[in-house]
Amino acid sequence: ASATSSTNVNITFNEQISLDTAQNTSNYIIATLTISDAVLQAEGKTVALTTSGQTPGENYTIEVNNIQDLAGNTIEPGSTINFTGYQEGGYTPIAEIQDNYDNYEGQEVTIQGIVTIGDGLLYPGKTKFYIQDSSGKGIQIYNNTSLPITYQRGDKIEVTGVVDKYESDVEITSPEITLLSTGENLPVSHSVIGNEDETWNGTWSEVIGTITDVWDASTYNFYKITVNISNKTEIDLMFWNTAVDPDSLTQYIIGDDIKCYGIISFYDGTPQLTCGYDDDISYKEYDENVKVSPTNPTPGEAVTVTLTYSDSLRNPVLYWNTIRQNPFSDVAMSPAKDYSWEVELPGQSAGTVVFFYIVAEDTSGNVISFPDNAPDEVLEFDYEVADFAAILKVPHYTFCPTLGETFQIQYHSRSGDKIVLRLYNSEGVLVNTFTNEMSTGMHTFEWDGKDDNWNTLPPGLYICNLEVVNPDNGDIKNKSVPIVISAPLK
């Protein structure tokens, strides 16, 4: 159990538990504190308790009764777990450490974050992994020997250790770690521009671009893919053989458009992306049978989508929209040539992302989708922003994060402008800063309904605000939209 605010405690079980028993407040007792709410988190193991005000630093005991796992087994009556009353400012933001290393060198700090690349992958035999908090930056956790527990991607942990630096890597050494929960969503990724300074070392990031070179350096225990970002900057993607099977990477060749996730690292002062998992790299949301032309349309320019398959295909229909979670419009595709079908989609304004998928039948009546998992997965293309603007788009409906639902937020601006995306409650209190960085243009992410401390927000009205700053003259543009979090039906 761990206090996440002065009125919130997260209690985590070692397996998934039933919704009814988890959210019954009478199943939890804390002497001297009143429990007013209990919400089971999306991963099914962690319950967020709302309490009366805690005394900072005071030791509390939670008594747990009647909780059942998904098989109906009941926890032993009178089970207890301890936690310490929330202390304001108890965690040092990781961005504060990265941005002001000289002030923290050799100092002991306590931080909290989500594991982005787990232990045992990048340096077997020693402890080396990465975490990130809501400040938008990450950091390396390092120990010269392996720890008794191997922390996995998605673990939420508390770390107390000493701030140190090895070459360009700021790290927390001699770590004492407490596991707070498991199965958490990864933080919003930073979109790599290619000119990041070393304060971004260890930050969870994404690269989207075209492959210009590949190097199978098995002799040196790594595989390297070089990617061009927006026809401007090249960056290396590093896959260490201890973490990623090189054979899984040979499908990606020069000219492929790809998307890749990892943490920013540096070699001779130049940023690169260190990747930890096979599935962190993928093609850029295109199916090998589907092409769009032009690939980078200008605002207002129509786009032709072409499907090429075999003569067994019948009646392909394309479904599309510009807000991922809104209803899709459908349009029949027309025969072209060489077993191809095509359709022209109307031009859109700058800052618009077009999402689409195609459904057809073969001669036996079997349904074939492009991509295979449509509509859960879709293809997309976008209209980049060239002028100074703040563009913010969300679906027009409520969502319920306690049921595991997510909410897509699109925020767009010119590449190179400073962007800050914030969320306020109905009283105007800041509850989450989603991002604070230099823009790479088009941004889309799935929000899980949590605040800066990864606590699920209560039902109500929230205001999402995008602030865009022109770095040349300081001009500012803002765009705000409402978001409503709903409660599950009783």
CSV table of C-alpha atoms in Angstrom, one decimal:
chain,number,residue,atom,x,y,z
A,1,ALA,CA,0.0,0.0,0.0
A,2,SER,CA,1.2,3.5,-0.7
A,3,ALA,CA,-0.3,7.0,-0.2
A,4,THR,CA,-0.5,8.9,-3.4
A,5,SER,CA,-1.9,12.1,-1.9
A,6,SER,CA,-3.2,13.3,1.5
A,7,THR,CA,-6.6,11.7,0.8
A,8,ASN,CA,-5.6,8.8,-1.5
A,9,VAL,CA,-4.0,5.4,-0.9
A,10,ASN,CA,-3.3,2.7,-3.5
A,11,ILE,CA,-3.5,-0.9,-2.3
A,12,THR,CA,-2.2,-3.5,-4.7
A,13,PHE,CA,-3.0,-7.3,-4.6
A,14,ASN,CA,-0.8,-10.0,-6.2
A,15,GLU,CA,-3.6,-11.0,-8.6
A,16,GLN,CA,-6.7,-9.6,-10.2
A,17,ILE,CA,-9.7,-9.2,-7.9
A,18,SER,CA,-13.4,-9.0,-8.4
A,19,LEU,CA,-14.9,-5.6,-9.1
A,20,ASP,CA,-17.8,-6.0,-6.6
A,21,THR,CA,-15.6,-6.9,-3.6
A,22,ALA,CA,-12.8,-4.4,-4.6
A,23,GLN,CA,-15.1,-1.4,-4.7
A,24,ASN,CA,-17.0,-2.2,-1.4
A,25,THR,CA,-15.5,0.3,1.0
A,26,SER,CA,-16.7,-1.7,4.0
A,27,ASN,CA,-14.0,-4.3,3.1
A,28,TYR,CA,-11.3,-1.9,4.2
A,29,ILE,CA,-10.6,-0.5,7.7
A,30,ILE,CA,-8.1,2.2,8.6
A,31,ALA,CA,-8.1,3.2,12.3
A,32,THR,CA,-8.5,7.0,12.7
A,33,LEU,CA,-9.3,7.5,8.9
A,34,THR,CA,-12.6,7.4,7.1
A,35,ILE,CA,-12.7,5.6,3.7
A,36,SER,CA,-15.3,7.2,1.4
A,37,ASP,CA,-14.5,5.5,-2.0
A,38,ALA,CA,-12.8,2.5,-3.5
A,39,VAL,CA,-12.0,2.3,-7.2
A,40,LEU,CA,-10.5,-0.8,-8.9
A,41,GLN,CA,-7.9,0.3,-11.5
A,42,ALA,CA,-7.8,-0.8,-15.1
A,43,GLU,CA,-5.2,-3.5,-14.5
A,44,GLY,CA,-7.5,-5.2,-12.0
A,45,LYS,CA,-5.0,-5.5,-9.1
A,46,THR,CA,-4.8,-2.0,-7.6
A,47,VAL,CA,-7.6,-0.3,-5.6
A,48,ALA,CA,-7.5,3.5,-5.1
A,49,LEU,CA,-9.0,4.3,-1.7
A,50,THR,CA,-10.2,7.8,-0.9
A,51,THR,CA,-9.6,8.7,2.7
A,52,SER,CA,-10.1,11.5,5.2
A,53,GLY,CA,-7.0,13.7,5.6
A,54,GLN,CA,-3.8,11.8,6.6
A,55,THR,CA,-1.2,13.0,9.0
A,56,PRO,CA,2.1,13.4,7.0
A,57,GLY,CA,4.6,10.7,8.0
A,58,GLU,CA,2.2,8.9,10.4
A,59,ASN,CA,2.1,5.0,10.2
A,60,TYR,CA,-1.3,3.5,9.2
A,61,THR,CA,-2.5,0.0,8.9
A,62,ILE,CA,-5.2,-1.1,6.5
A,63,GLU,CA,-7.3,-4.2,7.5
A,64,VAL,CA,-8.7,-6.0,4.5
A,65,ASN,CA,-11.6,-8.5,4.5
A,66,ASN,CA,-13.9,-10.3,2.0
A,67,ILE,CA,-11.8,-9.4,-1.1
A,68,GLN,CA,-12.1,-12.2,-3.7
A,69,ASP,CA,-10.0,-13.1,-6.7
A,70,LEU,CA,-11.6,-13.8,-10.1
A,71,ALA,CA,-12.0,-17.5,-9.2
A,72,GLY,CA,-14.0,-16.6,-6.1
A,73,ASN,CA,-11.3,-17.3,-3.5
A,74,THR,CA,-11.5,-15.0,-0.5
A,75,ILE,CA,-8.6,-13.3,1.2
A,76,GLU,CA,-7.8,-14.5,4.8
A,77,PRO,CA,-9.9,-12.4,7.3
A,78,GLY,CA,-8.1,-9.7,9.1
A,79,SER,CA,-5.2,-9.4,6.5
A,80,THR,CA,-3.3,-6.2,7.0
A,81,ILE,CA,-0.8,-4.0,5.2
A,82,ASN,CA,0.9,-0.8,6.4
A,83,PHE,CA,1.6,2.6,4.7
A,84,THR,CA,2.9,6.0,5.7
A,85,GLY,CA,0.8,9.2,5.6
A,86,TYR,CA,1.4,11.2,2.5
A,87,GLN,CA,4.1,13.8,2.8
A,88,GLU,CA,3.8,16.8,0.4
A,89,GLY,CA,6.9,17.2,-1.8
A,90,GLY,CA,8.1,13.7,-0.9
A,91,TYR,CA,9.1,12.9,-4.5
A,92,THR,CA,11.6,14.9,-6.5
A,93,PRO,CA,10.5,15.4,-10.1
A,94,ILE,CA,12.8,13.6,-12.5
A,95,ALA,CA,12.9,16.6,-14.8
A,96,GLU,CA,14.2,18.7,-11.9
A,97,ILE,CA,17.1,16.3,-11.5
A,98,GLN,CA,17.9,16.1,-15.3
A,99,ASP,CA,17.7,19.8,-15.8
A,100,ASN,CA,19.7,20.7,-12.7
A,101,TYR,CA,22.2,17.9,-12.3
A,102,ASP,CA,24.9,20.0,-10.6
A,103,ASN,CA,22.5,20.8,-7.8
A,104,TYR,CA,21.7,17.1,-7.2
A,105,GLU,CA,25.1,15.3,-7.8
A,106,GLY,CA,25.9,13.0,-4.9
A,107,GLN,CA,22.5,13.8,-3.2
A,108,GLU,CA,20.1,11.2,-2.0
A,109,VAL,CA,16.6,11.7,-3.6
A,110,THR,CA,13.3,9.8,-3.6
A,111,ILE,CA,11.5,9.6,-7.0
A,112,GLN,CA,8.5,7.7,-8.3
A,113,GLY,CA,7.7,6.6,-11.8
A,114,ILE,CA,6.7,3.9,-14.3
A,115,VAL,CA,9.2,1.4,-15.7
A,116,THR,CA,9.6,2.0,-19.4
A,117,ILE,CA,12.4,-0.5,-20.2
A,118,GLY,CA,12.6,-3.2,-17.6
A,119,ASP,CA,15.6,-4.7,-15.9
A,120,GLY,CA,17.7,-7.6,-17.2
A,121,LEU,CA,17.5,-6.5,-20.8
A,122,LEU,CA,20.3,-3.9,-21.4
A,123,TYR,CA,22.9,-5.1,-18.9
A,124,PRO,CA,22.4,-8.7,-17.7
A,125,GLY,CA,24.2,-9.4,-14.4
A,126,LYS,CA,23.8,-5.8,-13.3
A,127,THR,CA,20.8,-3.6,-12.5
A,128,LYS,CA,20.0,-1.2,-15.4
A,129,PHE,CA,16.5,0.0,-16.3
A,130,TYR,CA,14.6,3.2,-16.9
A,131,ILE,CA,11.6,4.9,-15.2
A,132,GLN,CA,9.7,8.1,-16.0
A,133,ASP,CA,7.3,10.3,-14.0
A,134,SER,CA,4.7,12.9,-14.9
A,135,SER,CA,7.4,15.6,-15.3
A,136,GLY,CA,7.9,14.3,-18.8
A,137,LYS,CA,11.4,13.0,-18.4
A,138,GLY,CA,13.0,9.7,-17.5
A,139,ILE,CA,16.1,8.5,-15.7
A,140,GLN,CA,18.3,5.4,-15.4
A,141,ILE,CA,18.2,3.2,-12.3
A,142,TYR,CA,21.6,1.5,-11.9
A,143,ASN,CA,23.3,-0.9,-9.4
A,144,ASN,CA,26.6,-2.7,-9.9
A,145,THR,CA,24.9,-6.1,-9.1
A,146,SER,CA,21.5,-7.5,-9.8
A,147,LEU,CA,18.7,-6.7,-7.3
A,148,PRO,CA,16.6,-9.5,-5.8
A,149,ILE,CA,13.6,-8.3,-7.8
A,150,THR,CA,13.6,-7.8,-11.6
A,151,TYR,CA,11.3,-4.8,-12.3
A,152,GLN,CA,9.2,-5.1,-15.5
A,153,ARG,CA,7.7,-2.6,-17.9
A,154,GLY,CA,4.6,-1.0,-16.5
A,155,ASP,CA,5.7,-1.4,-12.8
A,156,LYS,CA,5.1,1.7,-10.8
A,157,ILE,CA,7.9,2.0,-8.2
A,158,GLU,CA,9.3,4.3,-5.6
A,159,VAL,CA,13.1,4.7,-5.7
A,160,THR,CA,15.4,6.2,-3.1
A,161,GLY,CA,19.1,6.5,-4.1
A,162,VAL,CA,22.0,8.7,-5.0
A,163,VAL,CA,22.2,10.9,-8.0
A,164,ASP,CA,25.3,10.1,-10.1
A,165,LYS,CA,26.4,10.4,-13.7
A,166,TYR,CA,28.3,8.0,-16.0
A,167,GLU,CA,29.4,9.7,-19.2
A,168,SER,CA,26.1,11.4,-20.4
A,169,ASP,CA,23.8,9.1,-18.3
A,170,VAL,CA,22.3,10.7,-15.2
A,171,GLU,CA,21.3,7.8,-13.0
A,172,ILE,CA,20.1,6.8,-9.5
A,173,THR,CA,22.6,4.5,-7.9
A,174,SER,CA,22.4,2.3,-4.8
A,175,PRO,CA,18.7,2.2,-5.2
A,176,GLU,CA,16.2,1.1,-2.6
A,177,ILE,CA,13.0,0.3,-4.4
A,178,THR,CA,9.4,-0.2,-3.4
A,179,LEU,CA,6.9,-1.7,-5.9
A,180,LEU,CA,3.7,0.4,-5.8
A,181,SER,CA,1.6,-1.3,-8.5
A,182,THR,CA,1.9,-3.3,-11.7
A,183,GLY,CA,0.4,-3.1,-15.2
A,184,GLU,CA,0.4,0.7,-15.4
A,185,ASN,CA,0.1,2.4,-18.8
A,186,LEU,CA,3.3,3.9,-20.1
A,187,PRO,CA,3.8,7.7,-20.0
A,188,VAL,CA,3.1,9.8,-23.0
A,189,SER,CA,6.1,9.5,-25.3
A,190,HIS,CA,8.3,12.5,-26.3
A,191,SER,CA,8.4,12.9,-30.1
A,192,VAL,CA,12.1,13.0,-31.0
A,193,ILE,CA,13.2,16.0,-33.1
A,194,GLY,CA,16.9,15.1,-33.2
A,195,ASN,CA,18.4,18.2,-31.5
A,196,GLU,CA,17.6,17.1,-27.9
A,197,ASP,CA,20.3,18.0,-25.3
A,198,GLU,CA,21.5,15.6,-22.7
A,199,THR,CA,18.8,16.5,-20.2
A,200,TRP,CA,16.5,14.2,-22.2
A,201,ASN,CA,18.7,11.2,-21.5
A,202,GLY,CA,16.5,8.3,-20.4
A,203,THR,CA,13.2,9.8,-21.6
A,204,TRP,CA,10.6,7.5,-23.1
A,205,SER,CA,10.3,8.7,-26.7
A,206,GLU,CA,9.1,7.8,-30.2
A,207,VAL,CA,10.7,8.2,-33.6
A,208,ILE,CA,8.6,8.3,-36.9
A,209,GLY,CA,10.4,8.4,-40.2
A,210,THR,CA,12.0,6.6,-43.2
A,211,ILE,CA,14.8,4.1,-42.9
A,212,THR,CA,18.0,5.3,-44.6
A,213,ASP,CA,20.5,2.7,-43.4
A,214,VAL,CA,20.7,-0.6,-41.5
A,215,TRP,CA,23.7,-2.3,-39.9
A,216,ASP,CA,23.7,-5.8,-38.4
A,217,ALA,CA,26.7,-5.3,-36.0
A,218,SER,CA,26.4,-8.8,-34.4
A,219,THR,CA,30.2,-8.6,-33.6
A,220,TYR,CA,29.5,-5.7,-31.4
A,221,ASN,CA,26.2,-7.2,-29.9
A,222,PHE,CA,23.8,-4.7,-31.5
A,223,TYR,CA,21.7,-4.0,-34.5
A,224,LYS,CA,21.3,-0.4,-35.8
A,225,ILE,CA,18.6,1.2,-37.9
A,226,THR,CA,19.1,4.8,-39.1
A,227,VAL,CA,15.9,6.8,-39.7
A,228,ASN,CA,15.3,10.2,-41.3
A,229,ILE,CA,12.7,12.3,-39.4
A,230,SER,CA,10.5,14.6,-41.6
A,231,ASN,CA,13.2,14.9,-44.2
A,232,LYS,CA,15.3,17.0,-41.7
A,233,THR,CA,17.3,14.9,-39.3
A,234,GLU,CA,18.7,11.4,-39.1
A,235,ILE,CA,18.8,9.4,-35.8
A,236,ASP,CA,20.0,6.0,-35.0
A,237,LEU,CA,17.8,3.3,-33.4
A,238,MET,CA,19.9,0.9,-31.2
A,239,PHE,CA,18.8,-2.6,-30.5
A,240,TRP,CA,21.1,-4.6,-28.2
A,241,ASN,CA,21.1,-8.3,-28.7
A,242,THR,CA,20.5,-8.9,-25.0
A,243,ALA,CA,17.1,-7.2,-25.4
A,244,VAL,CA,15.9,-7.7,-29.0
A,245,ASP,CA,16.4,-10.6,-31.4
A,246,PRO,CA,18.2,-9.2,-34.5
A,247,ASP,CA,16.3,-11.7,-36.7
A,248,SER,CA,13.1,-9.9,-35.8
A,249,LEU,CA,14.5,-6.7,-37.3
A,250,THR,CA,15.7,-7.9,-40.8
A,251,GLN,CA,12.2,-7.3,-42.2
A,252,TYR,CA,12.8,-3.5,-42.0
A,253,ILE,CA,14.7,-2.3,-45.0
A,254,ILE,CA,15.9,1.0,-46.5
A,255,GLY,CA,12.9,3.0,-47.6
A,256,ASP,CA,10.4,1.6,-45.1
A,257,ASP,CA,8.3,4.1,-43.1
A,258,ILE,CA,8.5,3.0,-39.4
A,259,LYS,CA,7.5,4.0,-35.9
A,260,CYS,CA,9.7,3.1,-33.0
A,261,TYR,CA,9.7,3.6,-29.2
A,262,GLY,CA,12.6,3.6,-26.7
A,263,ILE,CA,14.6,5.9,-24.4
A,264,ILE,CA,16.8,8.7,-25.6
A,265,SER,CA,20.5,8.0,-25.1
A,266,PHE,CA,23.7,9.7,-26.4
A,267,TYR,CA,26.8,8.7,-28.3
A,268,ASP,CA,29.5,11.3,-28.7
A,269,GLY,CA,26.9,14.0,-27.8
A,270,THR,CA,24.4,12.9,-30.5
A,271,PRO,CA,21.0,11.6,-29.4
A,272,GLN,CA,19.9,8.2,-30.4
A,273,LEU,CA,17.1,5.8,-29.4
A,274,THR,CA,17.8,2.7,-27.3
A,275,CYS,CA,15.0,0.1,-27.7
A,276,GLY,CA,14.2,-2.7,-25.3
A,277,TYR,CA,11.5,-4.9,-27.0
A,278,ASP,CA,10.8,-6.5,-30.3
A,279,ASP,CA,7.4,-5.0,-30.7
A,280,ASP,CA,8.5,-1.4,-30.0
A,281,ILE,CA,9.2,-1.1,-33.7
A,282,SER,CA,6.5,-1.4,-36.4
A,283,TYR,CA,5.7,-0.1,-39.8
A,284,LYS,CA,4.1,3.4,-39.9
A,285,GLU,CA,0.5,2.4,-39.7
A,286,TYR,CA,0.3,1.2,-43.3
A,287,ASP,CA,-0.7,-2.2,-44.6
A,288,GLU,CA,1.5,-3.7,-47.4
A,289,ASN,CA,-1.6,-3.9,-49.6
A,290,VAL,CA,-2.6,-0.2,-49.1
A,291,LYS,CA,-1.0,2.9,-50.4
A,292,VAL,CA,-1.9,6.6,-50.1
A,293,SER,CA,-0.9,9.3,-52.6
A,294,PRO,CA,0.4,11.9,-51.9
A,295,THR,CA,1.9,10.6,-48.7
A,296,ASN,CA,2.4,14.1,-47.3
A,297,PRO,CA,-0.7,16.0,-48.6
A,298,THR,CA,-0.9,19.8,-48.3
A,299,PRO,CA,-4.0,21.4,-46.6
A,300,GLY,CA,-7.0,21.0,-48.8
A,301,GLU,CA,-5.4,18.4,-51.1
A,302,ALA,CA,-7.4,15.3,-51.9
A,303,VAL,CA,-5.7,11.9,-51.2
A,304,THR,CA,-6.1,8.7,-53.3
A,305,VAL,CA,-6.2,5.5,-51.3
A,306,THR,CA,-5.3,2.4,-53.4
A,307,LEU,CA,-5.8,-1.3,-52.4
A,308,THR,CA,-3.9,-4.0,-54.3
A,309,TYR,CA,-4.7,-7.6,-53.7
A,310,SER,CA,-5.7,-10.5,-56.0
A,311,ASP,CA,-8.6,-11.2,-58.3
A,312,SER,CA,-10.4,-13.0,-55.5
A,313,LEU,CA,-11.4,-9.8,-53.8
A,314,ARG,CA,-14.9,-8.4,-54.0
A,315,ASN,CA,-16.6,-5.1,-53.1
A,316,PRO,CA,-14.0,-3.3,-51.0
A,317,VAL,CA,-15.4,-0.5,-48.8
A,318,LEU,CA,-13.3,2.1,-47.1
A,319,TYR,CA,-14.3,3.5,-43.7
A,320,TRP,CA,-12.8,6.8,-42.5
A,321,ASN,CA,-13.0,9.7,-40.0
A,322,THR,CA,-10.9,12.4,-38.5
A,323,ILE,CA,-11.5,11.7,-34.8
A,324,ARG,CA,-10.4,8.1,-34.1
A,325,GLN,CA,-13.2,7.2,-31.7
A,326,ASN,CA,-16.0,8.9,-33.6
A,327,PRO,CA,-18.3,7.0,-36.0
A,328,PHE,CA,-16.7,6.2,-39.4
A,329,SER,CA,-18.1,7.2,-42.8
A,330,ASP,CA,-18.0,4.6,-45.6
A,331,VAL,CA,-17.4,4.9,-49.3
A,332,ALA,CA,-17.2,2.1,-51.9
A,333,MET,CA,-13.8,1.7,-53.8
A,334,SER,CA,-13.8,1.6,-57.6
A,335,PRO,CA,-11.8,-0.9,-59.7
A,336,ALA,CA,-8.6,0.4,-61.1
A,337,LYS,CA,-6.0,-1.9,-62.7
A,338,ASP,CA,-3.8,-4.9,-61.8
A,339,TYR,CA,-6.2,-6.2,-59.2
A,340,SER,CA,-6.4,-2.8,-57.6
A,341,TRP,CA,-9.2,-0.6,-56.2
A,342,GLU,CA,-9.1,3.1,-55.3
A,343,VAL,CA,-11.0,5.9,-53.8
A,344,GLU,CA,-10.3,9.7,-53.5
A,345,LEU,CA,-10.9,11.2,-50.0
A,346,PRO,CA,-11.6,14.9,-49.8
A,347,GLY,CA,-8.8,17.3,-48.7
A,348,GLN,CA,-8.7,18.4,-45.1
A,349,SER,CA,-7.5,21.4,-43.1
A,350,ALA,CA,-4.0,21.6,-41.6
A,351,GLY,CA,-3.7,19.7,-38.3
A,352,THR,CA,-6.1,16.9,-39.4
A,353,VAL,CA,-5.4,13.2,-39.0
A,354,VAL,CA,-7.4,10.9,-41.3
A,355,PHE,CA,-8.0,7.4,-39.9
A,356,PHE,CA,-9.2,4.7,-42.2
A,357,TYR,CA,-9.6,0.9,-42.8
A,358,ILE,CA,-10.9,-1.3,-45.6
A,359,VAL,CA,-13.3,-4.2,-45.5
A,360,ALA,CA,-13.9,-6.6,-48.5
A,361,GLU,CA,-15.0,-10.1,-49.3
A,362,ASP,CA,-13.3,-12.9,-51.2
A,363,THR,CA,-15.1,-15.2,-53.7
A,364,SER,CA,-16.0,-17.6,-50.9
A,365,GLY,CA,-17.8,-14.8,-48.9
A,366,ASN,CA,-15.0,-14.6,-46.3
A,367,VAL,CA,-14.5,-11.1,-44.8
A,368,ILE,CA,-11.0,-9.6,-45.3
A,369,SER,CA,-9.9,-6.5,-43.5
A,370,PHE,CA,-7.0,-4.1,-44.0
A,371,PRO,CA,-5.3,-3.9,-41.5
A,372,ASP,CA,-6.1,-7.4,-40.3
A,373,ASN,CA,-7.4,-6.3,-36.9
A,374,ALA,CA,-9.7,-3.5,-38.1
A,375,PRO,CA,-11.5,-1.6,-36.8
A,376,ASP,CA,-9.5,-2.1,-33.5
A,377,GLU,CA,-6.5,-1.1,-35.5
A,378,VAL,CA,-6.6,1.5,-38.3
A,379,LEU,CA,-4.4,3.2,-40.9
A,380,GLU,CA,-3.8,6.9,-41.0
A,381,PHE,CA,-2.3,9.9,-42.8
A,382,ASP,CA,-2.2,13.6,-41.8
A,383,TYR,CA,-2.0,17.2,-42.9
A,384,GLU,CA,0.9,18.9,-41.2
A,385,VAL,CA,0.6,22.4,-39.7
A,386,ALA,CA,2.7,25.0,-41.5
A,387,ASP,CA,1.3,28.2,-39.8
A,388,PHE,CA,1.4,29.3,-36.2
A,389,ALA,CA,-1.7,27.6,-34.6
A,390,ALA,CA,-3.0,25.7,-31.6
A,391,ILE,CA,-5.1,22.8,-32.7
A,392,LEU,CA,-6.8,20.5,-30.1
A,393,LYS,CA,-9.3,17.8,-30.9
A,394,VAL,CA,-11.1,15.2,-28.8
A,395,PRO,CA,-14.1,12.9,-29.3
A,396,HIS,CA,-17.6,14.2,-28.4
A,397,TYR,CA,-18.6,11.8,-25.7
A,398,THR,CA,-17.8,10.9,-22.1
A,399,PHE,CA,-15.6,8.1,-21.0
A,400,CYS,CA,-15.2,5.9,-17.9
A,401,PRO,CA,-11.5,5.1,-17.0
A,402,THR,CA,-12.6,2.9,-14.1
A,403,LEU,CA,-13.9,0.5,-16.7
A,404,GLY,CA,-10.6,0.5,-18.6
A,405,GLU,CA,-11.7,3.0,-21.2
A,406,THR,CA,-9.3,5.4,-22.8
A,407,PHE,CA,-9.8,8.8,-24.5
A,408,GLN,CA,-7.9,10.0,-27.6
A,409,ILE,CA,-6.5,13.5,-27.5
A,410,GLN,CA,-5.0,15.1,-30.7
A,411,TYR,CA,-2.9,18.2,-30.3
A,412,HIS,CA,-1.1,19.8,-33.3
A,413,SER,CA,1.1,22.8,-34.1
A,414,ARG,CA,4.0,23.8,-36.2
A,415,SER,CA,7.2,21.8,-35.8
A,416,GLY,CA,9.6,23.7,-33.6
A,417,ASP,CA,7.0,25.7,-31.6
A,418,LYS,CA,6.9,25.2,-27.8
A,419,ILE,CA,3.8,23.3,-26.6
A,420,VAL,CA,2.3,22.7,-23.2
A,421,LEU,CA,-0.8,20.5,-22.8
A,422,ARG,CA,-2.5,20.7,-19.5
A,423,LEU,CA,-5.7,19.4,-17.8
A,424,TYR,CA,-7.7,21.4,-15.2
A,425,ASN,CA,-10.6,20.3,-13.0
A,426,SER,CA,-13.9,22.2,-12.9
A,427,GLU,CA,-12.5,24.4,-10.2
A,428,GLY,CA,-9.5,25.5,-12.3
A,429,VAL,CA,-7.0,23.3,-10.4
A,430,LEU,CA,-4.2,21.8,-12.5
A,431,VAL,CA,-4.4,18.0,-12.3
A,432,ASN,CA,-2.1,16.9,-15.2
A,433,THR,CA,0.5,18.3,-17.4
A,434,PHE,CA,0.5,15.9,-20.3
A,435,THR,CA,3.5,17.4,-22.2
A,436,ASN,CA,5.8,20.4,-22.1
A,437,GLU,CA,8.2,20.2,-25.0
A,438,MET,CA,9.2,21.4,-28.5
A,439,SER,CA,6.6,20.3,-31.0
A,440,THR,CA,7.2,17.9,-33.9
A,441,GLY,CA,3.9,18.9,-35.5
A,442,MET,CA,1.2,16.2,-35.2
A,443,HIS,CA,0.6,14.4,-31.9
A,444,THR,CA,-2.0,11.8,-30.9
A,445,PHE,CA,-2.2,9.8,-27.6
A,446,GLU,CA,-4.7,7.7,-25.6
A,447,TRP,CA,-5.3,9.2,-22.1
A,448,ASP,CA,-6.2,6.7,-19.4
A,449,GLY,CA,-8.0,9.2,-17.1
A,450,LYS,CA,-5.2,9.6,-14.6
A,451,ASP,CA,-3.6,12.7,-13.0
A,452,ASP,CA,0.0,13.6,-12.6
A,453,ASN,CA,0.5,11.0,-9.9
A,454,TRP,CA,-1.2,8.2,-11.9
A,455,ASN,CA,-4.4,8.4,-9.7
A,456,THR,CA,-7.7,7.8,-11.6
A,457,LEU,CA,-9.6,11.1,-11.6
A,458,PRO,CA,-13.1,11.1,-10.2
A,459,PRO,CA,-16.2,11.7,-12.5
A,460,GLY,CA,-16.8,15.3,-13.6
A,461,LEU,CA,-16.0,18.0,-16.0
A,462,TYR,CA,-12.4,18.8,-17.0
A,463,ILE,CA,-10.8,21.4,-19.3
A,464,CYS,CA,-7.9,20.4,-21.6
A,465,ASN,CA,-5.8,23.4,-22.7
A,466,LEU,CA,-3.1,23.5,-25.4
A,467,GLU,CA,-0.7,26.4,-25.2
A,468,VAL,CA,1.6,27.0,-28.2
A,469,VAL,CA,4.5,29.5,-28.0
A,470,ASN,CA,6.3,30.9,-31.0
A,471,PRO,CA,10.0,30.8,-29.9
A,472,ASP,CA,11.0,33.5,-32.3
A,473,ASN,CA,8.8,36.3,-30.9
A,474,GLY,CA,7.1,34.9,-27.8
A,475,ASP,CA,3.6,35.0,-29.3
A,476,ILE,CA,1.1,32.6,-27.6
A,477,LYS,CA,-2.0,30.8,-28.9
A,478,ASN,CA,-4.3,28.8,-26.7
A,479,LYS,CA,-7.1,26.2,-27.4
A,480,SER,CA,-9.3,24.6,-24.8
A,481,VAL,CA,-11.8,21.8,-25.0
A,482,PRO,CA,-14.0,20.1,-22.3
A,483,ILE,CA,-13.6,16.5,-21.3
A,484,VAL,CA,-16.2,14.6,-19.2
A,485,ILE,CA,-15.3,11.6,-17.1
A,486,SER,CA,-18.3,9.5,-16.3
A,487,ALA,CA,-19.1,7.0,-13.6
A,488,PRO,CA,-19.9,3.3,-14.2
A,489,LEU,CA,-23.6,2.5,-14.3
A,490,LYS,CA,-24.8,0.8,-11.1
